[in-house]
Tab-separated table of C-alpha atoms in Angstrom:
chain	number	residue	atom	x	y	z
A	1	MET	CA	23.068	206.290	133.588
A	2	ALA	CA	21.039	203.106	133.150
A	3	ARG	CA	22.004	200.961	130.185
A	4	LEU	CA	19.520	200.853	127.345
A	5	PRO	CA	17.988	197.442	126.689
A	6	ARG	CA	19.234	195.683	123.586
A	7	ILE	CA	17.261	195.857	120.363
A	8	GLU	CA	16.160	192.270	119.875
A	9	PHE	CA	13.250	190.301	118.521
A	10	ALA	CA	12.547	186.614	118.250
A	11	ASP	CA	13.431	184.914	114.949
A	12	ILE	CA	15.649	187.752	113.690
A	13	PRO	CA	19.373	186.888	113.366
A	14	GLN	CA	21.988	188.657	115.457
A	15	HIS	CA	25.709	189.156	114.946
A	16	VAL	CA	27.363	188.845	118.367
A	17	VAL	CA	30.931	189.887	119.210
A	18	GLN	CA	32.651	189.373	122.554
A	19	ARG	CA	36.227	190.501	123.169
A	20	GLY	CA	38.785	189.667	125.797
A	21	ASN	CA	39.354	192.295	128.455
A	22	ASP	CA	42.027	194.759	127.297
A	23	ARG	CA	42.354	192.545	124.187
A	24	GLN	CA	43.992	189.797	126.219
A	25	PRO	CA	43.825	186.187	124.954
A	26	CYS	CA	40.698	184.202	125.824
A	27	PHE	CA	42.008	180.902	124.449
A	28	LEU	CA	45.474	179.568	125.186
A	29	ASP	CA	45.384	176.005	123.918
A	30	GLU	CA	43.203	173.458	122.144
A	31	ALA	CA	41.412	172.452	125.337
A	32	ASP	CA	40.166	176.025	125.783
A	33	TYR	CA	38.630	176.173	122.304
A	34	ARG	CA	36.964	172.809	122.792
A	35	ARG	CA	35.603	173.806	126.192
A	36	TYR	CA	34.112	177.020	124.782
A	37	LEU	CA	32.484	175.207	121.867
A	38	ARG	CA	30.991	172.616	124.186
A	39	GLY	CA	29.591	175.408	126.336
A	40	LEU	CA	28.258	177.201	123.249
A	41	GLN	CA	26.400	174.098	122.113
A	42	GLU	CA	24.890	173.536	125.558
A	43	ALA	CA	23.871	177.179	126.083
A	44	ALA	CA	22.388	177.533	122.598
A	45	LEU	CA	20.289	174.422	123.153
A	46	ALA	CA	19.215	175.493	126.645
A	47	HIS	CA	18.016	178.902	125.449
A	48	ALA	CA	16.683	177.952	122.005
A	49	CYS	CA	19.211	179.888	119.924
A	50	ARG	CA	20.136	178.587	116.476
A	51	VAL	CA	23.834	179.152	115.674
A	52	HIS	CA	24.504	179.654	111.951
A	53	ALA	CA	28.167	180.687	111.897
A	54	TYR	CA	30.960	181.245	114.398
A	55	VAL	CA	34.675	181.834	114.756
A	56	LEU	CA	36.839	181.717	117.870
A	57	MET	CA	39.813	184.033	117.486
A	58	THR	CA	42.630	184.289	120.003
A	59	ASN	CA	41.140	187.236	121.878
A	60	HIS	CA	37.552	187.509	120.655
A	61	VAL	CA	34.547	185.574	119.368
A	62	HIS	CA	32.033	186.155	116.558
A	63	LEU	CA	28.665	184.390	116.470
A	64	LEU	CA	25.775	184.608	114.007
A	65	LEU	CA	22.629	183.205	115.566
A	66	THR	CA	18.866	183.452	115.720
A	67	PRO	CA	16.979	183.413	119.034
A	68	THR	CA	13.482	181.956	119.158
A	69	THR	CA	12.566	184.093	122.169
A	70	ILE	CA	13.251	187.694	123.166
A	71	GLY	CA	16.165	187.702	125.573
A	72	GLY	CA	17.388	184.305	124.425
A	73	VAL	CA	20.745	185.618	123.232
A	74	SER	CA	21.456	187.410	126.518
A	75	ARG	CA	20.566	184.329	128.538
A	76	MET	CA	22.664	182.128	126.280
A	77	MET	CA	25.697	184.420	126.531
A	78	GLN	CA	25.301	184.688	130.295
A	79	GLN	CA	25.347	180.905	130.721
A	80	LEU	CA	28.194	180.501	128.247
A	81	GLY	CA	30.277	183.265	129.812
A	82	ARG	CA	29.730	182.119	133.361
A	83	GLY	CA	30.746	178.560	132.560
A	84	TYR	CA	33.767	179.412	130.425
A	85	VAL	CA	35.164	182.128	132.709
A	86	GLY	CA	34.892	179.777	135.678
A	87	TYR	CA	36.778	177.109	133.730
A	88	PHE	CA	39.440	179.558	132.471
A	89	ASN	CA	40.053	181.092	135.901
A	90	THR	CA	40.331	177.679	137.539
A	91	ILE	CA	42.834	176.399	134.989
A	92	LEU	CA	45.044	179.501	135.276
A	93	HIS	CA	44.514	180.064	139.011
A	94	ARG	CA	43.278	183.557	138.315
A	95	THR	CA	40.322	185.679	139.364
A	96	GLY	CA	38.346	188.522	137.846
A	97	THR	CA	36.790	189.238	134.515
A	98	LEU	CA	37.839	187.717	131.226
A	99	TRP	CA	35.560	189.589	128.826
A	100	GLU	CA	35.550	193.277	127.947
A	101	GLY	CA	32.219	194.401	129.406
A	102	ARG	CA	28.966	193.354	127.750
A	103	PHE	CA	29.010	191.577	124.440
A	104	LYS	CA	28.059	193.582	121.341
A	105	ALA	CA	25.149	192.470	119.161
A	106	ASN	CA	23.120	193.795	116.254
A	107	LEU	CA	20.152	192.557	114.239
A	108	VAL	CA	20.833	191.341	110.691
A	109	ASP	CA	18.296	191.097	107.877
A	110	SER	CA	18.012	189.964	104.251
A	111	GLU	CA	20.008	187.678	101.996
A	112	ARG	CA	22.709	190.207	101.163
A	113	TYR	CA	23.455	191.180	104.734
A	114	LEU	CA	23.089	187.751	106.330
A	115	LEU	CA	25.331	185.883	103.901
A	116	THR	CA	27.862	188.712	104.038
A	117	CYS	CA	27.947	188.262	107.821
A	118	TYR	CA	28.454	184.514	107.361
A	119	ARG	CA	31.470	185.256	105.167
A	120	TYR	CA	32.753	188.093	107.342
A	121	ILE	CA	32.796	185.827	110.391
A	122	GLU	CA	34.412	182.819	108.752
A	123	MET	CA	37.020	184.903	106.907
A	124	ASN	CA	38.335	186.495	110.113
A	125	PRO	CA	41.355	184.150	110.396
A	126	VAL	CA	42.327	184.919	106.786
A	127	ARG	CA	42.120	188.687	107.318
A	128	ALA	CA	44.238	188.236	110.455
A	129	ALA	CA	46.847	186.333	108.363
A	130	MET	CA	46.507	183.271	110.597
A	131	VAL	CA	45.710	180.998	107.626
A	132	GLU	CA	45.638	181.362	103.852
A	133	VAL	CA	42.178	179.877	103.350
A	134	PRO	CA	39.303	179.677	105.857
A	135	GLY	CA	39.118	175.886	105.638
A	136	ASP	CA	42.535	175.670	107.298
A	137	TYR	CA	41.254	177.271	110.505
A	138	ARG	CA	39.936	174.703	112.949
A	139	TRP	CA	37.835	176.866	115.247
A	140	SER	CA	35.098	178.136	112.967
A	141	SER	CA	31.928	176.953	111.264
A	142	HIS	CA	33.489	177.149	107.796
A	143	ALA	CA	34.362	173.461	107.642
A	144	HIS	CA	30.673	172.697	108.135
A	145	ASN	CA	29.082	175.400	105.982
A	146	ALA	CA	31.508	175.124	103.067
A	147	LEU	CA	32.955	171.619	103.275
A	148	GLY	CA	30.290	169.493	104.947
A	149	LYS	CA	32.206	168.500	108.089
A	150	PRO	CA	29.686	167.479	110.791
A	151	ASP	CA	29.201	170.152	113.440
A	152	ALA	CA	26.399	169.716	115.969
A	153	ILE	CA	26.597	173.407	116.922
A	154	VAL	CA	25.489	174.718	113.531
A	155	THR	CA	21.897	175.072	112.348
A	156	PRO	CA	21.643	176.427	108.781
A	157	HIS	CA	19.574	179.562	108.281
A	158	PRO	CA	16.769	179.346	105.668
A	159	ILE	CA	18.680	181.854	103.507
A	160	TYR	CA	21.685	179.522	103.500
A	161	LEU	CA	19.426	176.558	102.687
A	162	ALA	CA	18.066	178.490	99.700
A	163	LEU	CA	21.532	178.440	98.098
A	164	GLY	CA	20.827	175.029	96.592
A	165	CYS	CA	18.519	172.038	96.323
A	166	ASP	CA	20.742	169.731	98.366
A	167	ASP	CA	23.716	169.925	100.717
A	168	ALA	CA	26.340	169.520	97.992
A	169	GLU	CA	24.804	172.282	95.878
A	170	ARG	CA	24.548	174.610	98.874
A	171	ARG	CA	28.156	174.056	99.878
A	172	LEU	CA	29.351	174.689	96.338
A	173	ALA	CA	27.356	177.924	96.108
A	174	TYR	CA	28.607	179.020	99.506
A	175	ARG	CA	32.241	178.338	98.575
A	176	GLU	CA	31.779	180.511	95.500
A	177	LEU	CA	30.424	183.305	97.691
A	178	VAL	CA	33.370	183.020	100.062
A	179	ARG	CA	35.793	183.303	97.152
A	180	GLN	CA	34.328	186.720	96.377
A	181	SER	CA	36.103	189.294	98.500
A	182	ILE	CA	34.070	191.467	100.826
A	183	SER	CA	34.413	195.120	99.863
A	184	ASP	CA	36.034	197.585	102.242
A	185	ASP	CA	32.708	199.399	102.465
A	186	ASP	CA	30.927	196.219	103.566
A	187	LEU	CA	33.662	195.426	106.081
A	188	GLN	CA	33.320	198.870	107.607
A	189	MET	CA	29.542	198.638	107.524
A	190	ILE	CA	29.471	195.354	109.449
A	191	ARG	CA	31.970	196.631	112.025
A	192	SER	CA	30.100	199.902	112.540
A	193	TYR	CA	26.706	198.280	112.970
A	194	VAL	CA	27.876	195.737	115.522
A	195	GLN	CA	29.967	198.305	117.411
A	196	GLN	CA	26.999	200.684	117.706
A	197	GLN	CA	24.568	197.749	118.054
A	198	ARG	CA	22.244	199.037	115.335
A	199	VAL	CA	20.152	197.206	112.725
A	200	LEU	CA	21.979	195.927	109.643
A	201	GLY	CA	19.501	195.653	106.804
A	202	THR	CA	17.490	197.536	104.220
A	203	THR	CA	16.123	200.984	105.019
A	204	ARG	CA	12.629	199.491	105.057
A	205	PHE	CA	13.659	196.890	107.621
A	206	GLN	CA	15.440	199.507	109.708
A	207	ALA	CA	12.362	201.715	109.693
A	208	ALA	CA	10.161	198.813	110.817
A	209	ILE	CA	12.484	197.900	113.689
A	210	GLN	CA	12.804	201.541	114.701
A	211	ALA	CA	9.021	201.907	114.790
A	212	MET	CA	8.619	198.767	116.919
A	213	SER	CA	11.493	199.452	119.295
A	214	GLY	CA	11.453	203.255	119.494
A	215	ARG	CA	15.242	203.141	119.092
A	216	CYS	CA	17.566	204.477	116.400
A	217	ALA	CA	18.273	201.672	113.918
A	218	SER	CA	20.971	203.153	111.670
A	219	VAL	CA	24.570	203.965	112.560
A	220	ARG	CA	25.579	207.455	113.546
A	221	PRO	CA	28.687	209.157	112.176
A	222	ARG	CA	31.681	209.278	114.472
A	223	GLY	CA	32.424	212.391	116.475
A	224	ARG	CA	30.192	215.100	117.784
A	225	PRO	CA	27.366	216.311	115.592
A	226	ARG	CA	28.164	219.467	113.693
A	227	LYS	CA	26.671	222.678	114.927
A	228	SER	CA	24.267	224.195	112.482
A	229	THR	CA	25.210	227.601	111.103
A	230	PRO	CA	22.457	230.196	111.602
A	231	ALA	CA	21.097	231.740	108.443
A	232	PRO	CA	22.190	235.407	107.945
A	233	ASP	CA	19.657	238.107	108.709
A	234	LYS	CA	17.889	239.480	105.693
């Protein structure tokens, strides 16, 4: 069966997840992380994608970005993957795939959902018990978004910029948001929408995307649909 095209539009953010094949490590040492980030910066620039947040975990990657053209994310990920896999295979004298199939991606809309995705991505190392606070993890955008460390990869989204009148005010507001835990419901919601590659946003936004794309925008419950019970004869 032919694969369905992704639901994507220019200037609408996407949450992208790419995992190592069979959950194997994708990064083995500091040089690997640095090489991936350099490739991310180059590919994002080449294909006009604005990266707002990211985290490189041991065996997977999360990105929050906005393409300026339809297909920009796919082209960016293709360039990034091709370059990094070639590097990784050369270093380890290996062949074959590194990533687990195609990357997953879903559209993200509105202040609530976008900033929750920012926090979800940057809090990954804390949830994985790798660090106690997100600022202690080196391979994410948190040091830039929350602490002001220069990072040429990151372009702030307008919703992030609206957190304050200047950089210091925005970082303070963002740190306060990060301190607020993400509910279990929101965690599950984000995971479900990216896994099924649906549209994370308000029902109005979902309806608009569904009308434009002709594709289902909301997540479907797990398992087979229940069979309807016929009404008894009267």
